[in-house]
Coordinates of N, CA and C in Angstrom, one line a residue:
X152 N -11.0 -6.9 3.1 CA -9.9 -7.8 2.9 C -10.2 -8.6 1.7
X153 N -9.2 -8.5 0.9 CA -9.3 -9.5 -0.2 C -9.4 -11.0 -0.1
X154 N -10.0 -11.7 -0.9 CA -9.8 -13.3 -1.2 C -8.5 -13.5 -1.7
X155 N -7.7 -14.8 -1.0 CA -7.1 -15.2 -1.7 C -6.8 -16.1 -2.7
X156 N -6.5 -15.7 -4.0 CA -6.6 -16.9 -5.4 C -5.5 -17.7 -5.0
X157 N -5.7 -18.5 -6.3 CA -4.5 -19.9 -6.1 C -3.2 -19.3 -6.1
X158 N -3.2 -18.5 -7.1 CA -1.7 -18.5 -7.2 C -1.3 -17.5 -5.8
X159 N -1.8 -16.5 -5.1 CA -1.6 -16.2 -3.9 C -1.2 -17.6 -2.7
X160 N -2.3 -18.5 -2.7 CA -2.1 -19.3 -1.8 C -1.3 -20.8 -2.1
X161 N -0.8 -20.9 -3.6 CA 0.3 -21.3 -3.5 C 1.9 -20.7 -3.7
X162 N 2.0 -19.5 -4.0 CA 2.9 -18.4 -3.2 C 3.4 -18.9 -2.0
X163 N 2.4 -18.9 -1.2 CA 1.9 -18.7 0.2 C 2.6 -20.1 0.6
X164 N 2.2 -21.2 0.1 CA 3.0 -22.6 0.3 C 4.4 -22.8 0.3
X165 N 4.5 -22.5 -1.0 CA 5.9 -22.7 -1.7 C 6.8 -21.6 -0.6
X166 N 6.4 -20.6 0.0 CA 7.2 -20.0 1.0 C 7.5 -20.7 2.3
X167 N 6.2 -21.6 2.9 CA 6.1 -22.0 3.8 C 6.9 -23.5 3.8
X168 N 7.3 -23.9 2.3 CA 7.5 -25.0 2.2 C 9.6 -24.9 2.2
X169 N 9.5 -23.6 1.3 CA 11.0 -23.1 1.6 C 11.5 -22.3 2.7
X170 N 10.6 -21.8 3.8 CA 11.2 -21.6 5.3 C 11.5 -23.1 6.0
X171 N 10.8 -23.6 6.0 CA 10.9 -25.2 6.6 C 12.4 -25.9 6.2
X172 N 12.5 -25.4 4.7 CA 13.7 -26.7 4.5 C 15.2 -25.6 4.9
X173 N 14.6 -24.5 4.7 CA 15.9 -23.6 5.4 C 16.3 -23.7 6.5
X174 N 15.1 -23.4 7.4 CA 15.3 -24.0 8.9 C 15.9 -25.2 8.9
X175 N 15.3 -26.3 8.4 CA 16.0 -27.7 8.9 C 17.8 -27.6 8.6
X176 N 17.7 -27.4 7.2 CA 18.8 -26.7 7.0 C 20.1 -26.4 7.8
X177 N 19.5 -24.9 8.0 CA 20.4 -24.2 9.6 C 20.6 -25.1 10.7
X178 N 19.5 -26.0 10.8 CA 19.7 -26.7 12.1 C 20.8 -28.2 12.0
X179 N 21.0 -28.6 11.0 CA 22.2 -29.0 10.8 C 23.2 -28.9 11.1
X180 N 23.6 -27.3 10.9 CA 25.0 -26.4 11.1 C 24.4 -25.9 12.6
X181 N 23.5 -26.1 13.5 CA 23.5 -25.6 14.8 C 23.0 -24.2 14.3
X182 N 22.8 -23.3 13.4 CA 22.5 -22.6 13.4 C 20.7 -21.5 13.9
X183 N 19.9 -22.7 13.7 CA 18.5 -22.4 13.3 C 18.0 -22.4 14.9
X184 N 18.5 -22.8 16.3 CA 17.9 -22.5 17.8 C 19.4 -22.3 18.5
X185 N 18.7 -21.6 19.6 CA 20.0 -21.1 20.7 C 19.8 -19.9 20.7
X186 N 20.7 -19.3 22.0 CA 21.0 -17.7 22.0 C 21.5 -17.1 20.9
X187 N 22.4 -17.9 20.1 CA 23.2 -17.1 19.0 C 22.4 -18.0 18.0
X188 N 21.7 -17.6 17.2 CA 21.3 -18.1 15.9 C 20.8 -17.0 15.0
X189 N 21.6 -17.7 13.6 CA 21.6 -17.5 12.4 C 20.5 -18.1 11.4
X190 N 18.8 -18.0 11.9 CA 17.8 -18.4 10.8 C 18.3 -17.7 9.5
X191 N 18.5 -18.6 8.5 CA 18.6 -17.9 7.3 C 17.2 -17.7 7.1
X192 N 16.1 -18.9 6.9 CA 14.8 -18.5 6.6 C 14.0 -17.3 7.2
X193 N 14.4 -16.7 8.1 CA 14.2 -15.4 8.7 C 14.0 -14.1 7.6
X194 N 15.5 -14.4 6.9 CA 15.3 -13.4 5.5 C 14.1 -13.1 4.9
X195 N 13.0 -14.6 5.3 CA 12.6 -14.4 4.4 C 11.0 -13.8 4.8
X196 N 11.4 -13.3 5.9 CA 10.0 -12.8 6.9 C 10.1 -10.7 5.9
X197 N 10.6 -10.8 5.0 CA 10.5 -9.8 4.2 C 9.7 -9.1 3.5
X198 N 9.2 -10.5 2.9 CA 8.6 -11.4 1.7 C 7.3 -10.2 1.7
X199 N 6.5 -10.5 2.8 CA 5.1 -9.6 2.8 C 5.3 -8.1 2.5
X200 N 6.5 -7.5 2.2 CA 6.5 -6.1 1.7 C 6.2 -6.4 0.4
X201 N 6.9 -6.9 -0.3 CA 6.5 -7.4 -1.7 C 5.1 -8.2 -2.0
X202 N 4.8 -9.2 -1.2 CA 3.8 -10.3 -1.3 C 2.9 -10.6 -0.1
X203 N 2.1 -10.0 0.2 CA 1.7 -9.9 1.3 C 0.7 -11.1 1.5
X204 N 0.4 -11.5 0.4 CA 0.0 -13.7 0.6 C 0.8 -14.2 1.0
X205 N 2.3 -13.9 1.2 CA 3.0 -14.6 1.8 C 3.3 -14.6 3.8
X206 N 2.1 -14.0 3.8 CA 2.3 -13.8 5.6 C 2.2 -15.3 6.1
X207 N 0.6 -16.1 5.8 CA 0.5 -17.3 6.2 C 1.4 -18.5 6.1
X208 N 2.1 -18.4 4.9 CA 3.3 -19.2 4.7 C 4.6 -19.1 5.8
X209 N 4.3 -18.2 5.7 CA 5.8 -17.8 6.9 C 5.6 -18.5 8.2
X210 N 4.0 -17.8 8.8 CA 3.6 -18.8 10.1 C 4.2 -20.4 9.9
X211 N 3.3 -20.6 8.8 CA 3.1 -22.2 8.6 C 4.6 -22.7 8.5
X212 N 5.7 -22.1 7.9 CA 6.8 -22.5 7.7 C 8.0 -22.7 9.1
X213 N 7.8 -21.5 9.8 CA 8.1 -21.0 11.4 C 8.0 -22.2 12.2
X214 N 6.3 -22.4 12.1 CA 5.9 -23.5 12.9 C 6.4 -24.9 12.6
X215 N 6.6 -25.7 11.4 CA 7.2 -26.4 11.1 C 8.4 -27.0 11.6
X216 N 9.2 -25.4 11.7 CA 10.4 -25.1 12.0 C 10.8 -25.7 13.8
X217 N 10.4 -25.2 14.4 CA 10.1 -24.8 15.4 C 9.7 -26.0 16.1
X218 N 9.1 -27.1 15.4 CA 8.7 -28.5 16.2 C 9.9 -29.1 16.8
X219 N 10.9 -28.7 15.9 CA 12.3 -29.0 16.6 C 12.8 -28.5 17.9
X220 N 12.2 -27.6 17.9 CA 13.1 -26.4 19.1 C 13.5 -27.5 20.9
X221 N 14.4 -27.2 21.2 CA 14.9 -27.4 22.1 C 13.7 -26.9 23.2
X222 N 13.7 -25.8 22.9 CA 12.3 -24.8 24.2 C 11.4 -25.3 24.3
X223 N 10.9 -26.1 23.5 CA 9.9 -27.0 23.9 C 8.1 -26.0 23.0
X224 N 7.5 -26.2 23.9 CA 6.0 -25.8 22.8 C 5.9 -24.2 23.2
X225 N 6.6 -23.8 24.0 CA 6.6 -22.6 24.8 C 7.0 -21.7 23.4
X226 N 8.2 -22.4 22.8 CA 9.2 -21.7 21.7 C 8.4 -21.9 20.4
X227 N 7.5 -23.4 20.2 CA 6.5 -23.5 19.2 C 5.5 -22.5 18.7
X228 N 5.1 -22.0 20.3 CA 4.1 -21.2 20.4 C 4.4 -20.0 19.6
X229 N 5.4 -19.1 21.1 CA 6.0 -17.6 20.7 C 6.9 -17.3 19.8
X230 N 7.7 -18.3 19.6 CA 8.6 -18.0 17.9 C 8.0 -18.1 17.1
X231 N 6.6 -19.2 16.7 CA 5.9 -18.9 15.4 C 4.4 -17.8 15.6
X232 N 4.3 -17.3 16.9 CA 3.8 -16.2 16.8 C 4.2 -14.6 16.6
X233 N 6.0 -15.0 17.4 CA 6.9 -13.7 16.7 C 6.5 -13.8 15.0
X234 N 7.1 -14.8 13.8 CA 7.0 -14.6 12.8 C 5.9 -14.3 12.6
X235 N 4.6 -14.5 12.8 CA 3.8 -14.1 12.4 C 3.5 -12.5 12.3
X236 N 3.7 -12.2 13.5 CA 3.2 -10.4 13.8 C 4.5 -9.9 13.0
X237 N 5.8 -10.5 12.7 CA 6.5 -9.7 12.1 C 6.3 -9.5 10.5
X238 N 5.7 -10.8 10.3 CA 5.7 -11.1 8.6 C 4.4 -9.9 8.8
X239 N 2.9 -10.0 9.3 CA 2.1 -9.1 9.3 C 2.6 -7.3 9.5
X240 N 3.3 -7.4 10.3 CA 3.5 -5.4 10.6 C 4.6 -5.2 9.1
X241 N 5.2 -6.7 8.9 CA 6.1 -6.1 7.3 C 5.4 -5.8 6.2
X242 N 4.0 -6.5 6.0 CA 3.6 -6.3 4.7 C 2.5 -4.6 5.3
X243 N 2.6 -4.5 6.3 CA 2.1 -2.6 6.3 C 2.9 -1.5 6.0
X244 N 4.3 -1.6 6.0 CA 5.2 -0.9 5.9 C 4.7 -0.7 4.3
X245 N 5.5 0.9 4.5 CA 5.9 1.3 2.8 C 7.2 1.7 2.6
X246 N 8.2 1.8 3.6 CA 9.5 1.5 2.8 C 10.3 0.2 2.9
X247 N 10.9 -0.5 1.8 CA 11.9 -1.5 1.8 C 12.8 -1.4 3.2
X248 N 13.5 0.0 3.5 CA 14.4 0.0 4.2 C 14.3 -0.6 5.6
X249 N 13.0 -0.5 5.9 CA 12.3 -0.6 7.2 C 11.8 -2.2 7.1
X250 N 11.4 -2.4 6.1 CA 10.9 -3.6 5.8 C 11.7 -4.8 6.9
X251 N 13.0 -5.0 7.2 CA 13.4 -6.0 8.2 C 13.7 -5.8 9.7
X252 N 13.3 -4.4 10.0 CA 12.5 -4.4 11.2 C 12.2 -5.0 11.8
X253 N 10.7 -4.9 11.3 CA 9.7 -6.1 11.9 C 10.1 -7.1 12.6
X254 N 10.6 -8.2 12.0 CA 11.3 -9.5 12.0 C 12.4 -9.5 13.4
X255 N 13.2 -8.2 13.6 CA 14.2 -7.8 14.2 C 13.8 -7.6 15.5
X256 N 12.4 -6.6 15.6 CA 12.3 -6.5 16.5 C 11.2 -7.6 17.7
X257 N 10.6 -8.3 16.6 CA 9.7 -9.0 17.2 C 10.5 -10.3 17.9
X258 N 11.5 -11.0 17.0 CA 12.3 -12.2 17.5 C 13.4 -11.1 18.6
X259 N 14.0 -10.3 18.8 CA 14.7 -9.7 20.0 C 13.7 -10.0 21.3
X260 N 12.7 -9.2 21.3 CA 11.9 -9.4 22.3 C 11.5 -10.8 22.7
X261 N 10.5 -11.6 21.8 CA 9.5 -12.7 22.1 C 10.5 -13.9 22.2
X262 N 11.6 -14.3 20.8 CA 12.3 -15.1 21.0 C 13.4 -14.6 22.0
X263 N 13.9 -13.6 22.5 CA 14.6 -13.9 23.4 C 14.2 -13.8 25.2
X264 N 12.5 -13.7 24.9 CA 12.1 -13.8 26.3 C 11.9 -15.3 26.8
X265 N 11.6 -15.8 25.2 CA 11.6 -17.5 25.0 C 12.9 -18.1 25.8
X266 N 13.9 -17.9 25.1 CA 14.9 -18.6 25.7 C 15.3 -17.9 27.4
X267 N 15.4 -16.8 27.5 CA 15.7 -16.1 28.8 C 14.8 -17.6 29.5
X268 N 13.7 -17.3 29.6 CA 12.2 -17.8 30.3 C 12.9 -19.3 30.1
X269 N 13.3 -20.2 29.9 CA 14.1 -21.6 29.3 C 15.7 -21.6 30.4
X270 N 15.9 -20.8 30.1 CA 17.2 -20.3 30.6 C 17.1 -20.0 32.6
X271 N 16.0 -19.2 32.5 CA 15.9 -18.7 34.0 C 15.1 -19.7 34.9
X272 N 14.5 -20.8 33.8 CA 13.9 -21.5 34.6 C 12.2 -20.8 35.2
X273 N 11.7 -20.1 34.6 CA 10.9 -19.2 34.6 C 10.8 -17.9 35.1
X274 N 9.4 -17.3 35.9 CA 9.7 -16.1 36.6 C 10.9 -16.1 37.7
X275 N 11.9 -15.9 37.2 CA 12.3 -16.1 38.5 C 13.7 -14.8 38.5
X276 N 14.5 -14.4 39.7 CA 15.3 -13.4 39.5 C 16.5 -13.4 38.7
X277 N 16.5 -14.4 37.6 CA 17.7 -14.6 36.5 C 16.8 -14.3 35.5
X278 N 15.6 -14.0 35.3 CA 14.8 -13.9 34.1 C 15.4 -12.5 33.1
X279 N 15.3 -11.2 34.2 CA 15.6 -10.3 33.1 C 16.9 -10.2 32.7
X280 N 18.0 -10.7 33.3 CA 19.2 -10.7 32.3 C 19.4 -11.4 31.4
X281 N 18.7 -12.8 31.7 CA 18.3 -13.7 31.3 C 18.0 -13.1 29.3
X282 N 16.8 -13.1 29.7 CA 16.4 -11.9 28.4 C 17.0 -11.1 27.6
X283 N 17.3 -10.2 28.5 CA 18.2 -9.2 27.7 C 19.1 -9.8 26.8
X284 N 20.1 -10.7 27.7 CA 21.2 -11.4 26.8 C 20.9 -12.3 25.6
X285 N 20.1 -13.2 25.9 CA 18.4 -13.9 24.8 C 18.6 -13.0 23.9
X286 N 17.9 -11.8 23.9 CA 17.6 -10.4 23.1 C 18.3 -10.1 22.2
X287 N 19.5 -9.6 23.3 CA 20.3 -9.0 22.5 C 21.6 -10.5 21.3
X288 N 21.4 -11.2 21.6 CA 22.1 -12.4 20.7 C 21.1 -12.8 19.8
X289 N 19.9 -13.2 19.7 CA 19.1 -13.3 18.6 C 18.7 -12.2 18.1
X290 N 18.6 -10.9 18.5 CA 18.6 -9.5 17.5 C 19.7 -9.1 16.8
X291 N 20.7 -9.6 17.0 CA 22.0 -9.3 16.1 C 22.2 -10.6 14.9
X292 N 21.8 -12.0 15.1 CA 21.7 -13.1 14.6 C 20.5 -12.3 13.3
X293 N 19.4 -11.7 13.7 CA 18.1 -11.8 12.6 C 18.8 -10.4 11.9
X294 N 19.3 -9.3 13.1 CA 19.6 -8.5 12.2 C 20.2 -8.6 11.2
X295 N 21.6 -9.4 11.2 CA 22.8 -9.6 10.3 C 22.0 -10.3 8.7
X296 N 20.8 -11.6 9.5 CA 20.0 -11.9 8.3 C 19.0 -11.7 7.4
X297 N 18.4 -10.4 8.0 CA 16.9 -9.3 8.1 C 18.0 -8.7 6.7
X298 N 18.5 -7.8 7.1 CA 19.1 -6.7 6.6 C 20.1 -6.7 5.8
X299 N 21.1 -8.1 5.5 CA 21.5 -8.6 4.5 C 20.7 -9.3 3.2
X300 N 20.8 -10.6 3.7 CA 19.8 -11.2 2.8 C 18.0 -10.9 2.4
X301 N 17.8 -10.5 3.4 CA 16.3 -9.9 3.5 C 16.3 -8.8 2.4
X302 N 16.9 -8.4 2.7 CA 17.0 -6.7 1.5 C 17.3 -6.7 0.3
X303 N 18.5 -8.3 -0.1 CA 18.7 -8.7 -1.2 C 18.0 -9.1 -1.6
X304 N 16.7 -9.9 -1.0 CA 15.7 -10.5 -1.9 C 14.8 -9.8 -2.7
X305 N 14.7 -8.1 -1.4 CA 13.7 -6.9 -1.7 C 14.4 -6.4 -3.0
X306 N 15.7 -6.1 -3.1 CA 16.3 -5.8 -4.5 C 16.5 -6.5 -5.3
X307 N 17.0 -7.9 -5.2 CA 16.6 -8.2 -6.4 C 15.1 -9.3 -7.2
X308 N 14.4 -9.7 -6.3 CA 12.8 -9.7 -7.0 C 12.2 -9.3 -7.9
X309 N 12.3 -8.0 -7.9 CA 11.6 -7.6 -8.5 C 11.9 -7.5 -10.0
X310 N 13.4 -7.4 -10.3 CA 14.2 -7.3 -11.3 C 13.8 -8.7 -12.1
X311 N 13.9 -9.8 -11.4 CA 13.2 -11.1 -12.0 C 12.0 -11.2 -12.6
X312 N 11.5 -10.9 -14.3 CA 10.1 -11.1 -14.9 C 9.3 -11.6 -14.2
X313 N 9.3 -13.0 -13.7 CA 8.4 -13.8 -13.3 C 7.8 -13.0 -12.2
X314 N 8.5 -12.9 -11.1 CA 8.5 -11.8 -9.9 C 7.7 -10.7 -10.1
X315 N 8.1 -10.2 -10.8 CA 8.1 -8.4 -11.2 C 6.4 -8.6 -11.3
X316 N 6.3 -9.8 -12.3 CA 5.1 -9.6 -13.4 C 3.5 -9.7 -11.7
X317 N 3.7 -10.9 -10.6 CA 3.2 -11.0 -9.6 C 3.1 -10.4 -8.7
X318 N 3.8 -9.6 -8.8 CA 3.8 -8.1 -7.8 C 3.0 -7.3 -7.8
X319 N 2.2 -7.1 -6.4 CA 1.1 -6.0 -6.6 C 1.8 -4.3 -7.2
X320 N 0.9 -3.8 -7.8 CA 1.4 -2.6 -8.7 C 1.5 -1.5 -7.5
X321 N 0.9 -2.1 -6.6 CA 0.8 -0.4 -5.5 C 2.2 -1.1 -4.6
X322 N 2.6 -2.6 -4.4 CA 3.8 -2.9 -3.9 C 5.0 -2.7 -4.9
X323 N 4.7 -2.7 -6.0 CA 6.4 -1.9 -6.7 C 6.4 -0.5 -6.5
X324 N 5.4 0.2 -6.5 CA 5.6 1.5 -6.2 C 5.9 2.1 -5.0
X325 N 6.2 1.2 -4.1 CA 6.9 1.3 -2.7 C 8.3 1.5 -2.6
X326 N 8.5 0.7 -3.3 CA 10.2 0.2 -3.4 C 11.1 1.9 -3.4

């Protein structure tokens, strides 16, 4: 495993510092917690296909996020441990297309076991619909923003000099 230099690990900030203000953001508009939510900063759980210094930012930003949550520390926990394993399984991927996956699949599951589990009141015999529905409303929420905006950042990044020039060489050749 590589070291990471400055400009990786302030990458790595500047992401964590712009998921946070997104989140707060969305949470303004009610968008950023609940069954049905619309994280825009989710898009940005992409990021590690291109930047793979940017995994820890995502955590740090998630978490941030997340001190708000209605769920309580339960949601602190497993929503900023969903982004994490998502931002990580994204920056292993080698195609873009697949790239918002990750993200998709990890918040369907974890975030909507989160709220089911909030919802059901714990283990109890309302849990697995509970979930499911959790599931399936925050997988259609991340997908709409995974796969839109997520993809737009993968296309256009790299086009941006600044971008392009920071880019690992073996990560443009993925695209």
């Amino acid at each position: 495993m590589r070291k990471f230099s400055t400009k990786d690990l302030t990458l790595a900030a500047m992401v964590a510092a712009l998921y946070a203000v997104m989140g707060y953001f969305g949470n303004i508009f009610g968008l950023t917690f609940g069954p049905v939510q619309f994280r825009f900063a989710e898009a940005l759980t992409v990021l590690p296909f291109l930047f793979p210094c940017t995994v820890p930012g995502l955590f740090v930003g998630c978490l941030i996020v997340n001190l708000l949550s209605p769920y309580g520390i339960f949601d602190i926990v497993v929503g900023s441990a969903a982004t994490l394993i998502a931002a990580a399984w994204t920056g292993k991927l080698k195609s873009k297309w697949l790239a918002p996956l990750p993200p998709v699949i990890c918040n369907t599951v974890l975030v909507g076991f989160t709220i089911g589990w909030a919802e059901a009141g714990g283990f109890t015999a309302a849990l697995p619909a509970a979930w499911a529905w959790n599931g399936f409303t925050v997988g259609v929420g991340e997908l709409t923003v995974c796969y839109t905006l997520g993809l737009l950042l993968l296309e256009t990044l790299p086009k941006i000099g600044y971008f392009r020039s920071i880019i690992p060489e073996k990560r443009l050749a993925l695209r």
